Amino acid sequence: MISMVRFLLPLMLMAVPGWVYAAEMRVAVTTSFHNSGLSDVLLPQIKQDLDIDARLIVVGTGQALKLGRAGDVDAILVHSKKAEELFVEEGYGTHRREIMYNDFVIIGPSSDSAKVAAVTSVNAAFSAISASKPIFVSRGDDSGTHRKELALWKLAGLDSNAFEPNWYRAVGSGMGAALNTASGMNAYIMSDRASWLKFKNKGDLKLLFSGDPVLFNQYAYLPVNPAKHPHVHNEMAKALENWLVGKKAQTMIGAYKISDETLFIPNATPN
Amino acid sequence: MIDVWEGILQAFRLVYSLDRDLFEIVLLSLYVTLSAVIVASLIGLPLGAWLAVNRFRFRRATIALLNALMGLPPVVVGLIVYILFSRSGPFGVFGLLFTPTAMIIAQVIIITPLIASIAHQAIRDLWAEYHDLLISLTTSKKQRMKTLIWDARRSLLTASLAGFGRAIGEVGAIMIVGGNIDHVTRVLTTAIALETGKGDFALALGLGFILIGLAIAVNMAIHVLSKTERGGQW
Amino acid sequence: MTTILPLVLENVTVRKRDKTILKDISLNFAPVGFTIVMGPNGSGKTTLLRLMHGLERPRGGSVKWSSSEREARPQQAFVFQTPVMMRRSVIDNIAYPQIAHGVSRATSSSKAADWADNVGLAHVKSIEATNLSGGERQKLAIARALINQPELVFLDEPTTNLDGKSTREIEGILQKAFNGGTRIIMTTHDIGQAKRLATDVVFINRGELCEHSPAEEFFGATQSSAARAYLNGDIVE
């Protein structure tokens, strides 16, 4: 019966576009957040507490910011601080609110020809990779993860633009597709922890390096500015923000685990 | 290593458990694709007939263009529809982006040239046969088109089914304009892309087999329905 | 009732791809009659019929109806040598000219059922027309031609390749239509058939008119040498 309603709903939508979304809002979120499965836990609770159907558009940070600029979503949840600050500066977002962070990990073949498992800093890890030139898969899609990876090469004093494509492979796709490529080529790759833990096609890959604070990855929530796009559901976006930084949500985020591992550390400043 | 067998098992498991989410995804796939096929047929079939019975200056060029458009890259169509229906685009005020309607619009653009092109060929052949009779009976152009569309109905059904085949397996365009939103715009193909991204090949493959089964079931159902009408030799 | 007849052809010439098919033909078709057009293969019989029906345009000369051409067309029907079997049932094929002229579905269906009966297709009226035999196809085409009760019907070799029984049945249908007042102009190769049906005969050879005379005269005292040779069973070039 419910499915029938869902089947008929689009029909009604065709007749009267626009009005059905009264209690719905759209949030562009990054692949890494969605892959973690945390949204599956949070969304039902949001529905229960706020009576809001938050519809997630799962894309890379680059596309999420683009959707926000165009006014096609009501808020975005991404992780690329510089781009986010620019987004607010240009007036597309009202403000930037930090919610939580997770961390990136370096994955590679279990044989670990670059000896990444033995080093103690991410700088050393990236240097080791660039020295022995095993196949390394880069997202190459302007996502938050991709931007982070580029920043880390730079931090290690390396110019990723000069890497030869025979070992440095920019695949231009999402985290999952990139992990599949890495698995197929038995290559090194940088991934967020959640995507890695949830990934089911690990093959010969394993987690080789993690824990350097440089790898921490801050997620921020940015409501789209109603001054730029009057049609956005700013009230709902605000309500969702207040809920996300509230005690209940922060506790839920901190308690979320995959394979007994905590994925996200909540760090929002309360209201 | 995941093998195909695991995918088949997964498909059976999904169907057997009557998973509600799966049911919803399958229904939305059918709703979007069948709507697109109906709309594209309403445009494409008369267009094919019109091109067959009318002689005008740019007829050849129009037909060549139509044939070329059969190969429209879905991703490009998706991108164009996205730009048009984005809030910053010319049709943004309708608020159709990330709705099934936007997905239907994208699919209509993708399959209308295909349906019109196949329809044109079928109707052109029938028109060559009917020409003298219909001229002799002093029929109007509208009557000729109506007659040809009705009498070529079985070939035209094939044209529509070709459109269905292209639309049901399409992922590039509807991913962009639909957004693959759970419970709203997630269909079989975008779900398959999602599960592939998660590395869950068994589930992706299972959904893939359900998609193939669905395509076969729809084709067979339409075949049976059209056969019961009358037992002709053609 | 206004009539479209007589039909007058004046010095008509038809050319196709630089080849002269009909040359300088003048003919006069009276309002009543069963005209048989005869002549060897390739003489231009079919083109002559198509010309009169308006399916071919003359290069020179004129085709004149006693009404305007616009009024004349709906009062004619044409049975092609290989009739078109529309992809629908026998009865829907017969009813088609009625539907095309705006008659209601109910009226046209019952009329088509009567015509299926008249031409002996009642037992197959619900099957697809494409499943009919050669003789049945001709009967369907004749019923489809007669259903709108045209003043004039053209038939292009309606009994070629048919067996004796079908030929007899079709001749019976045509004779009945003629007796009912329908003007008929028909081509045939069958001399016996021409003798049985014709009130007058047009004989053409290599695109030129040899003679147009009443049937008794044509078969009794043929004027032209080509027609004489043809009736003798000689090869006419």
XYZ file of C-alpha atoms in Angstrom:
742
model
C 0.000 0.000 0.000
C 2.725 2.448 0.953
C 4.549 1.424 -2.175
C 1.443 2.138 -4.205
C 1.361 5.619 -2.743
C 5.014 6.070 -3.613
C 4.202 4.882 -7.101
C 1.362 7.347 -7.467
C 3.171 10.230 -5.798
C 5.252 11.077 -8.866
C 2.029 11.079 -10.914
C 0.582 13.748 -8.674
C 3.890 15.547 -8.873
C 3.543 15.770 -12.615
C 0.181 17.475 -12.225
C 1.196 19.986 -9.574
C 4.960 20.440 -9.587
C 6.567 21.789 -6.529
C 4.015 21.642 -3.764
C 4.631 18.162 -2.447
C 8.002 19.052 -1.009
C 6.514 20.996 1.895
C 8.098 18.776 4.532
C 11.040 17.740 2.390
C 14.427 19.296 2.111
C 17.409 18.391 0.020
C 20.919 18.097 1.351
C 23.913 17.474 -0.862
C 26.296 15.226 1.025
C 29.636 13.694 0.165
C 30.085 10.104 -0.874
C 32.280 9.401 2.140
C 29.577 10.489 4.568
C 26.912 8.470 2.798
C 29.099 5.385 2.374
C 29.693 5.269 6.111
C 26.059 4.345 6.695
C 25.725 7.030 9.367
C 22.940 8.682 7.371
C 20.856 5.505 7.624
C 20.917 5.943 11.383
C 20.391 9.707 11.494
C 17.652 10.126 8.860
C 14.903 8.138 10.658
C 15.658 10.052 13.864
C 15.470 13.376 12.002
C 12.131 12.327 10.599
C 10.901 11.425 14.059
C 12.184 14.508 15.898
C 11.693 17.212 13.264
C 9.164 15.645 10.877
C 11.520 16.496 8.041
C 12.238 14.188 5.128
C 15.866 14.988 4.403
C 16.606 13.840 0.863
C 20.273 13.198 0.249
C 21.959 13.902 -3.050
C 25.182 11.950 -2.843
C 27.965 13.586 -4.829
C 31.577 14.738 -4.468
C 32.307 17.937 -2.547
C 32.926 19.797 -5.810
C 29.518 18.933 -7.209
C 27.840 19.494 -3.836
C 29.136 23.057 -3.731
C 27.987 23.488 -7.314
C 24.469 22.311 -6.446
C 24.436 24.760 -3.531
C 25.557 27.626 -5.750
C 22.776 26.860 -8.217
C 20.226 26.722 -5.406
C 19.268 23.138 -6.200
C 19.679 21.991 -2.599
C 18.789 23.583 0.753
C 22.015 22.759 2.559
C 25.294 20.912 2.031
C 27.389 18.694 4.263
C 30.944 18.523 2.958
C 34.569 18.431 4.009
C 36.845 20.915 2.290
C 37.394 23.913 4.529
C 38.907 26.332 2.017
C 36.193 25.742 -0.566
C 33.538 26.040 2.143
C 34.875 29.377 3.348
C 34.868 30.668 -0.227
C 31.269 29.440 -0.583
C 30.223 31.518 2.433
C 32.361 34.489 1.400
C 30.664 34.612 -1.991
C 27.316 34.700 -0.246
C 26.000 31.301 -1.366
C 25.959 29.958 2.161
C 24.765 31.787 5.266
C 27.536 30.341 7.442
C 29.686 27.279 8.061
C 29.035 25.017 11.058
C 31.462 22.280 12.026
C 29.697 19.046 12.954
C 32.222 16.228 13.300
C 35.389 14.802 11.882
C 36.660 11.467 10.730
C 40.013 10.515 9.307
C 41.652 9.391 6.122
C 43.627 6.198 5.826
C 46.174 4.921 3.359
C 45.323 1.629 1.726
C 47.628 -0.549 -0.310
C 48.484 -4.106 -1.330
C 49.294 -6.431 1.559
C 52.789 -6.939 0.115
C 53.365 -3.161 0.667
C 56.252 -2.692 -1.738
C 56.522 1.006 -0.749
C 56.879 0.072 2.962
C 54.174 2.523 4.016
C 53.210 0.462 7.058
C 56.588 1.092 8.631
C 56.546 4.915 8.647
C 55.251 7.157 11.410
C 53.972 10.254 9.620
C 51.837 10.890 6.632
C 54.633 12.955 5.112
C 56.919 9.961 5.262
C 54.223 7.723 3.857
C 53.618 9.938 0.833
C 57.358 10.354 0.284
C 57.819 6.585 0.385
C 55.107 6.140 -2.234
C 56.517 8.766 -4.584
C 59.953 7.242 -4.227
C 59.108 3.641 -5.149
C 56.281 4.583 -7.549
C 53.835 1.735 -7.063
C 50.490 2.242 -8.789
C 48.564 4.895 -6.868
C 44.906 5.633 -7.550
C 43.787 9.239 -7.105
C 40.115 10.246 -7.057
C 40.848 13.051 -9.505
C 37.269 14.338 -9.240
C 37.686 17.612 -7.349
C 36.041 16.066 -4.304
C 36.994 16.868 -0.719
C 39.018 13.683 -0.510
C 40.817 14.529 -3.740
C 41.627 18.032 -2.538
C 42.927 16.623 0.730
C 45.166 14.183 -1.110
C 46.603 16.983 -3.279
C 47.252 19.060 -0.164
C 49.114 16.135 1.442
C 51.465 15.707 -1.540
C 52.203 19.391 -1.315
C 52.783 19.133 2.405
C 55.373 16.406 1.765
C 57.132 18.771 -0.606
C 56.039 16.930 -3.763
C 54.437 18.209 -6.970
C 51.624 15.871 -7.868
C 51.187 17.615 -11.233
C 54.563 16.223 -12.272
C 53.731 12.575 -11.435
C 53.896 10.259 -14.425
C 50.598 8.640 -15.342
C 52.248 5.213 -15.546
C 51.975 4.965 -11.749
C 49.822 7.919 -10.646
C 46.313 7.176 -11.942
C 43.666 9.899 -11.619
C 40.442 7.982 -12.213
C 37.969 10.834 -11.951
C 35.323 8.960 -10.018
C 33.716 8.589 -6.613
C 35.276 6.849 -3.597
C 33.635 3.498 -4.293
C 34.581 3.404 -7.941
C 38.121 4.500 -7.101
C 38.406 1.753 -4.461
C 37.175 -0.772 -7.039
C 39.866 0.428 -9.423
C 42.530 0.191 -6.735
C 41.351 -3.286 -5.826
C 41.496 -4.332 -9.471
C 45.029 -2.959 -9.938
C 46.222 -3.874 -6.455
C 47.193 -0.243 -6.010
C 47.730 2.275 -3.222
C 44.919 4.721 -2.496
C 43.858 7.234 0.118
C 40.335 6.724 1.414
C 38.172 7.950 4.228
C 37.927 5.324 6.950
C 34.187 4.811 6.621
C 34.219 4.091 2.904
C 37.068 1.647 3.433
C 35.368 -0.219 6.279
C 32.103 -0.514 4.350
C 33.831 -1.510 1.119
C 33.155 -5.124 0.229
C 35.532 -5.716 -2.660
C 38.789 -5.396 -0.703
C 40.637 -8.159 -2.522
C 44.321 -8.085 -1.539
C 44.154 -4.532 -0.177
C 44.638 -3.647 3.468
C 44.869 -0.603 5.693
C 48.562 0.347 5.907
C 48.685 3.727 7.589
C 46.448 5.898 9.752
C 46.421 8.056 12.881
C 48.426 11.137 11.905
C 46.348 14.168 13.023
C 47.018 15.710 9.594
C 44.665 13.087 8.211
C 41.727 14.314 10.252
C 38.855 15.375 8.085
C 36.454 18.032 9.309
C 32.834 17.909 8.142
C 30.860 21.133 8.035
C 27.227 21.934 7.422
C 26.347 24.960 5.275
C 22.772 26.191 4.750
C 22.250 27.727 1.309
C 21.645 31.455 1.541
C 17.965 32.379 1.035
C 19.081 35.869 0.036
C 20.583 34.309 -3.108
C 17.895 31.693 -3.635
C 14.587 32.716 -2.040
C 12.971 29.344 -2.748
C 15.304 27.329 -0.498
C 13.865 25.884 2.701
C 16.001 27.883 5.074
C 13.772 27.262 8.107
C 14.184 23.523 7.672
C 17.892 23.907 7.026
C 18.219 25.816 10.318
C 16.163 23.265 12.204
C 18.344 20.485 10.851
C 21.499 22.360 11.851
C 20.253 22.847 15.398
C 19.419 19.195 15.575
C 22.837 18.095 14.244
C 24.760 20.156 16.809
C 22.417 19.123 19.602
C 23.346 16.649 22.310
C 21.275 13.794 20.916
C 22.734 13.853 17.420
C 26.273 14.398 18.650
C 25.954 11.377 20.920
C 24.579 9.275 18.104
C 27.460 10.298 15.826
C 30.029 9.422 18.455
C 28.422 6.074 19.140
C 28.223 4.970 15.514
C 30.554 2.044 14.814
C 31.444 -0.324 12.031
C 33.321 -3.510 12.941
C 33.766 -2.106 16.449
C 35.533 0.956 15.124
C 34.385 4.474 15.846
C 34.172 6.430 12.617
C 33.250 9.974 13.513
C 34.274 12.205 16.369
C 31.530 14.806 17.050
C 33.010 18.277 17.644
C 30.217 20.797 17.153
C 30.120 23.853 19.350
C 26.702 23.778 21.045
C 24.278 26.683 20.616
C 36.372 -12.913 -6.012
C 32.657 -12.493 -6.532
C 31.229 -14.641 -9.264
C 28.074 -14.450 -11.321
C 26.525 -17.326 -9.421
C 26.609 -15.267 -6.225
C 24.737 -12.512 -8.094
C 22.051 -14.917 -9.275
C 21.605 -16.202 -5.736
C 21.389 -12.623 -4.483
C 18.717 -11.865 -7.084
C 16.625 -14.819 -5.944
C 17.126 -13.848 -2.293
C 15.936 -10.297 -3.015
C 12.866 -11.435 -4.916
C 12.056 -14.186 -2.429
C 12.217 -11.887 0.582
C 9.815 -9.449 -1.150
C 12.038 -6.637 0.016
C 9.955 -3.459 0.292
C 12.753 -1.161 -0.823
C 13.367 -3.362 -3.835
C 9.669 -3.327 -4.678
C 9.700 0.457 -4.521
C 12.787 0.732 -6.736
C 11.343 -1.660 -9.305
C 8.036 0.223 -9.391
C 9.794 3.557 -9.809
C 11.952 2.122 -12.615
C 8.793 0.928 -14.357
C 6.938 4.167 -13.705
C 9.730 6.383 -15.036
C 10.539 4.249 -18.065
C 6.972 3.416 -19.083
C 5.945 7.078 -18.734
C 8.908 8.082 -20.878
C 8.044 5.427 -23.467
C 4.412 6.566 -23.627
C 5.320 10.239 -23.988
C 8.122 9.506 -26.487
C 5.765 7.277 -28.504
C 3.095 9.973 -28.577
C 5.715 12.286 -30.087
C 7.843 9.837 -32.067
C 5.225 7.706 -33.816
C 3.281 10.598 -35.403
C 6.582 12.287 -36.218
C 7.771 9.156 -38.019
C 4.473 8.941 -39.902
C 4.587 12.623 -40.755
C 8.096 12.307 -42.154
C 7.020 9.294 -44.220
C 4.018 10.872 -45.955
C 5.209 14.446 -46.359
C 7.644 15.830 -48.896
C 9.340 19.054 -47.864
C 12.569 20.841 -48.474
C 14.685 19.644 -45.546
C 13.171 16.172 -45.315
C 16.392 14.285 -46.010
C 18.350 16.470 -43.620
C 15.680 16.020 -40.939
C 15.768 12.233 -41.285
C 19.573 12.193 -41.193
C 19.508 14.360 -38.074
C 16.962 12.052 -36.443
C 19.135 9.033 -37.176
C 22.141 10.802 -35.717
C 20.214 11.736 -32.577
C 19.563 8.031 -31.933
C 23.107 7.963 -30.611
C 22.706 10.878 -28.202
C 25.021 10.361 -25.230
C 22.748 10.086 -22.162
C 25.216 11.889 -19.913
C 25.097 14.944 -22.166
C 21.298 14.841 -22.210
C 21.342 14.581 -18.429
C 23.648 17.535 -18.131
C 21.528 19.673 -20.459
C 18.305 18.765 -18.650
C 20.070 19.510 -15.355
C 21.139 22.949 -16.566
C 17.647 23.713 -17.886
C 15.834 22.595 -14.741
C 18.367 23.747 -12.166
C 17.075 26.523 -9.921
C 19.418 28.864 -11.760
C 18.236 27.576 -15.134
C 15.380 28.796 -17.356
C 12.864 26.216 -16.054
C 14.097 26.287 -12.461
C 10.863 27.769 -11.161
C 9.013 24.494 -11.787
C 11.118 22.824 -9.096
C 11.394 19.627 -11.128
C 15.060 18.828 -10.554
C 15.640 15.645 -8.534
C 12.079 14.432 -9.177
C 10.910 11.460 -11.265
C 9.426 13.967 -13.695
C 12.890 15.307 -14.529
C 14.048 11.721 -15.102
C 11.112 11.143 -17.445
C 11.941 14.316 -19.373
C 15.570 13.224 -19.822
C 14.539 9.765 -20.996
C 11.967 11.183 -23.407
C 14.743 13.235 -25.021
C 16.962 10.179 -25.258
C 14.451 7.741 -26.759
C 12.183 9.917 -28.932
C 14.671 10.010 -31.852
C 15.052 6.235 -31.630
C 11.296 5.612 -31.671
C 10.679 8.190 -34.404
C 13.445 6.772 -36.560
C 12.294 3.163 -36.381
C 8.683 4.285 -36.829
C 9.637 6.303 -39.896
C 11.254 3.300 -41.536
C 8.321 0.986 -40.832
C 5.735 3.518 -41.977
C 7.717 4.473 -45.064
C 7.632 0.851 -46.232
C 3.910 0.540 -45.563
C 3.243 3.877 -47.246
C 4.986 2.627 -50.400
C 2.507 -0.259 -50.410
C -0.596 1.775 -49.498
C 0.227 4.837 -51.584
C -1.999 4.230 -54.608
C -4.930 2.965 -52.558
C -4.937 5.900 -50.159
C -4.513 8.415 -52.980
C -7.296 6.693 -54.910
C -9.618 6.986 -51.921
C -8.942 10.760 -51.673
C -7.821 10.553 -48.069
C -6.511 13.604 -46.261
C -2.917 13.683 -44.970
C -4.199 13.296 -41.431
C -6.237 10.243 -42.384
C -3.239 8.711 -44.131
C -1.065 9.174 -41.054
C -3.761 7.715 -38.823
C -4.280 4.745 -41.119
C -0.568 4.055 -41.476
C 0.072 4.325 -37.740
C -2.761 1.920 -36.986
C -1.842 -0.572 -39.695
C 1.863 -0.499 -38.831
C 1.015 -0.966 -35.146
C 3.047 -4.130 -34.673
C 6.217 -2.616 -36.129
C 5.534 0.498 -34.094
C 5.236 -1.630 -30.983
C 8.734 -2.846 -31.747
C 9.843 0.779 -32.049
C 8.366 1.590 -28.649
C 9.907 -1.527 -27.120
C 13.307 -0.513 -28.490
C 12.779 2.791 -26.704
C 11.826 0.914 -23.543
C 14.990 -1.173 -23.809
C 17.191 1.877 -24.085
C 15.405 3.744 -21.280
C 15.178 0.956 -18.682
C 18.940 0.362 -18.796
C 19.899 4.022 -18.831
C 21.872 5.378 -15.894
C 23.973 8.391 -16.918
C 21.207 10.919 -17.467
C 18.836 9.923 -14.673
C 21.679 9.858 -12.171
C 22.364 13.539 -12.878
C 18.779 14.823 -13.050
C 17.287 12.432 -10.483
C 20.101 12.534 -7.954
C 19.610 8.863 -6.976
C 17.726 9.923 -3.834
C 16.671 7.010 -1.683
C 12.867 6.486 -1.744
C 12.383 9.330 -4.236
C 14.434 8.965 -7.387
C 16.381 5.759 -6.879
C 15.749 3.301 -9.692
C 17.321 -0.046 -10.534
C 20.165 1.309 -12.652
C 21.212 4.015 -10.207
C 20.952 1.524 -7.336
C 23.249 -0.806 -9.271
C 25.743 2.036 -9.775
C 25.562 2.819 -6.056
C 26.135 -0.769 -4.939
C 28.997 -1.132 -7.408
C 30.535 1.967 -5.826
C 30.248 0.305 -2.435
C 32.055 -2.701 -3.829
C 29.023 -4.885 -3.142
C 29.188 -6.686 -6.462
C 26.856 -9.491 -5.426
C 24.027 -7.100 -4.589
C 24.745 -4.995 -7.696
C 24.679 -8.084 -9.864
C 21.514 -9.315 -8.145
C 19.797 -6.023 -8.957
C 21.173 -6.347 -12.472
C 19.520 -9.710 -12.954
C 16.260 -8.316 -11.646
C 16.569 -5.490 -14.188
C 17.130 -7.977 -16.996
C 14.232 -10.116 -15.763
C 12.009 -7.048 -15.634
C 12.904 -6.070 -19.205
C 12.146 -9.584 -20.419
C 8.868 -9.707 -18.472
C 7.654 -6.398 -19.908
C 8.554 -7.438 -23.451
C 6.822 -10.779 -23.086
C 3.737 -9.253 -21.510
C 3.381 -6.772 -24.355
C 4.002 -9.505 -26.877
C 1.281 -11.686 -25.402
C -1.162 -8.780 -25.132
C -0.675 -7.765 -28.757
C -0.971 -11.354 -30.003
C -4.325 -11.908 -28.322
C -5.741 -9.124 -30.429
C -5.740 -11.107 -33.661
C -3.802 -13.966 -35.112
C -2.298 -12.447 -38.212
C 0.657 -13.755 -40.151
C 2.613 -10.574 -39.778
C -27.911 13.841 -59.177
C -24.998 15.378 -60.995
C -23.037 12.891 -63.021
C -19.336 12.902 -63.699
C -19.837 11.208 -67.061
C -19.275 11.307 -69.986
C -15.506 11.230 -69.678
C -13.567 12.717 -72.567
C -9.836 12.315 -73.297
C -8.386 14.744 -75.819
C -4.985 14.099 -77.426
C -3.508 12.752 -74.204
C 0.186 11.939 -74.037
C 1.954 10.352 -71.057
C 5.712 10.175 -70.782
C 7.780 8.571 -68.075
C 11.547 8.977 -67.921
C 11.739 10.094 -71.562
C 9.676 7.127 -72.709
C 6.304 7.723 -74.309
C 3.776 5.413 -72.652
C 0.610 6.850 -74.211
C 0.595 8.907 -77.364
C -2.057 11.341 -78.569
C -5.069 9.387 -77.325
C -8.612 10.715 -77.703
C -11.508 8.751 -76.275
C -15.099 9.339 -75.232
C -16.727 7.223 -72.517
C -20.526 7.355 -72.507
C -22.445 7.484 -69.174
C -23.515 3.857 -69.483
C -21.372 0.905 -70.465
C -18.955 -1.878 -69.550
C -15.763 -0.957 -71.363
C -13.023 -3.517 -71.793
C -9.536 -2.158 -72.522
C -7.424 -4.670 -74.426
C -3.947 -4.745 -75.850
C -0.707 -6.735 -75.641
C 1.612 -6.559 -72.646
C 3.259 -3.184 -72.287
C 0.758 -1.475 -74.538
C -0.164 1.046 -71.845
C -3.493 -0.326 -70.560
C -2.680 0.122 -66.887
C -1.281 3.608 -67.477
C -4.451 4.561 -69.358
C -6.616 3.555 -66.398
C -4.337 5.284 -63.885
C -4.343 8.407 -66.028
C -8.133 8.580 -66.087
C -8.258 8.031 -62.323
C -5.759 10.838 -61.778
C -2.845 8.718 -60.560
C -0.780 9.762 -63.588
C -0.466 13.252 -65.004
C -0.645 13.783 -68.797
C 2.306 15.480 -70.468
C -0.050 16.841 -73.114
C -3.791 16.865 -73.835
C -6.577 16.752 -71.279
C -8.840 14.477 -69.265
C -12.258 16.078 -68.916
C -15.077 15.027 -66.638
C -18.491 16.558 -66.989
C -18.084 17.736 -63.414
C -15.002 19.282 -61.839
C -12.089 16.929 -61.137
C -12.580 17.509 -57.424
C -16.149 16.265 -57.574
C -15.245 13.450 -59.940
C -12.659 11.713 -57.755
C -14.964 10.494 -54.954
C -17.317 9.104 -57.588
C -14.618 6.743 -58.842
C -12.955 3.657 -57.445
C -9.956 1.667 -58.594
C -9.234 -2.047 -58.209
C -5.498 -2.539 -58.635
C -4.065 -5.624 -60.294
C -2.414 -6.571 -57.006
C -4.883 -5.249 -54.437
C -3.503 -3.718 -51.261
C -4.453 -5.824 -48.260
C -4.576 -3.391 -45.369
C -3.287 -4.820 -42.076
C -6.729 -5.291 -40.618
C -9.661 -7.669 -40.827
C -11.529 -8.354 -44.076
C -14.554 -6.429 -42.868
C -12.445 -3.459 -41.756
C -10.768 -3.438 -45.188
C -14.143 -3.285 -46.921
C -15.413 -0.630 -44.512
C -12.320 1.581 -44.887
C -13.567 3.859 -47.721
C -16.702 4.532 -45.699
C -14.706 5.457 -42.607
C -12.392 7.601 -44.716
C -15.416 9.505 -45.969
C -16.748 10.179 -42.514
C -19.443 7.512 -42.232
C -20.039 6.322 -38.674
C -18.367 3.106 -37.551
C -21.670 1.344 -36.914
C -23.164 2.179 -40.302
C -20.007 1.377 -42.210
C -19.546 -1.936 -40.391
C -23.036 -3.169 -41.158
C -22.679 -2.032 -44.758
C -19.307 -3.782 -45.013
C -20.875 -6.955 -43.624
C -23.520 -6.779 -46.385
C -20.800 -6.351 -48.990
C -18.755 -9.222 -47.583
C -21.913 -11.259 -48.029
C -22.468 -9.981 -51.590
C -18.991 -10.962 -52.768
C -18.929 -14.266 -50.895
C -16.480 -13.357 -48.119
C -18.926 -13.649 -45.219
C -17.196 -16.776 -43.868
C -13.805 -15.024 -43.637
C -14.919 -11.534 -42.677
C -13.196 -11.510 -39.270
C -9.779 -12.827 -40.272
C -6.792 -10.709 -41.249
C -7.009 -9.702 -44.910
C -3.370 -10.686 -45.485
C -4.391 -14.310 -44.967
C -6.727 -14.354 -47.993
C -6.114 -16.283 -51.231
C -5.681 -14.511 -54.576
C -9.350 -14.811 -55.570
C -10.547 -13.675 -52.152
C -8.231 -10.672 -52.309
C -9.783 -9.564 -55.601
C -13.279 -9.982 -54.179
C -12.290 -7.904 -51.158
C -10.871 -5.197 -53.410
C -14.056 -5.156 -55.503
C -16.277 -4.930 -52.424
C -14.023 -2.131 -51.107
C -14.369 -0.355 -54.465
C -18.144 -0.668 -54.594
C -19.062 0.118 -50.976
C -19.189 3.898 -51.529
C -21.417 3.298 -54.583
C -19.225 5.142 -57.049
C -20.516 6.041 -60.504
C -17.445 4.562 -62.152
C -15.122 1.703 -61.255
C -11.762 1.000 -62.885
C -10.465 -2.565 -62.675
C -6.963 -3.603 -63.745
C -6.962 -7.273 -64.788
C -8.991 -8.458 -61.815
C -9.011 -12.147 -62.789
C -5.437 -12.684 -63.978
C -3.956 -15.810 -62.365
C -7.295 -16.885 -60.883
C -8.943 -20.260 -61.339
C -12.177 -20.738 -63.291
C -14.439 -20.744 -60.258
C -13.103 -17.454 -58.859
C -13.179 -15.873 -62.314
C -16.812 -16.852 -62.772
C -17.751 -15.496 -59.339
C -15.981 -12.188 -59.958
C -17.563 -11.777 -63.371
C -20.930 -12.365 -61.711
C -20.262 -9.638 -59.148
C -19.184 -7.187 -61.856
C -22.141 -8.006 -64.088
C -24.464 -7.391 -61.162
C -22.814 -4.037 -60.413
C -23.108 -3.067 -64.080
C -26.788 -4.037 -64.142
C -27.210 -1.899 -61.030
C -25.983 1.148 -62.973
C -22.260 1.232 -62.218
C -20.070 2.364 -65.103
C -17.152 -0.061 -65.498
C -13.832 0.349 -67.311
C -11.645 -2.718 -67.028
C -8.529 -4.160 -68.596
C -8.121 -7.863 -69.368
C -5.999 -10.309 -71.309
C -8.805 -12.822 -71.517
C -10.551 -12.546 -74.890
C -13.373 -14.821 -73.752
C -13.954 -12.615 -70.723
C -14.046 -9.538 -72.935
C -16.669 -11.218 -75.139
C -18.742 -12.169 -72.097
C -18.722 -8.747 -70.432
C -17.964 -5.893 -72.819
C -20.453 -3.422 -74.226
C -17.560 -1.675 -75.971
C -13.870 -2.355 -76.451
C -10.835 -0.050 -76.472
C -7.799 -1.585 -78.139
C -4.394 0.013 -77.724
C -0.981 -1.056 -78.963
C 2.407 0.508 -78.142
C 0.727 3.475 -76.480
C -1.470 4.299 -79.447
C -5.206 3.910 -79.772
C -6.073 1.394 -82.497
C -9.818 1.407 -82.102
C -12.775 2.010 -79.803
C -15.892 0.244 -81.003
C -19.036 -1.488 -79.737
C -18.383 -5.083 -78.703
C -20.291 -6.776 -81.546
C -18.439 -4.668 -84.049
C -15.034 -5.300 -82.434
C -15.429 -9.041 -82.274
C -17.348 -9.238 -85.623
C -15.540 -6.910 -87.979
C -12.318 -5.715 -86.412
C -10.954 -2.615 -88.117
C -7.300 -2.396 -87.080
C -4.713 -4.934 -88.156
C -3.125 -5.080 -84.675
C -6.437 -5.972 -83.056
C -7.115 -8.543 -85.735
C -3.757 -10.190 -85.119
C -4.318 -10.082 -81.337
C -7.722 -11.758 -81.613
C -6.160 -14.352 -83.924
C -3.719 -15.271 -81.206
C -0.682 -13.912 -83.048
C 2.169 -12.168 -81.247
C 1.651 -8.438 -81.624
C 4.730 -6.231 -81.505
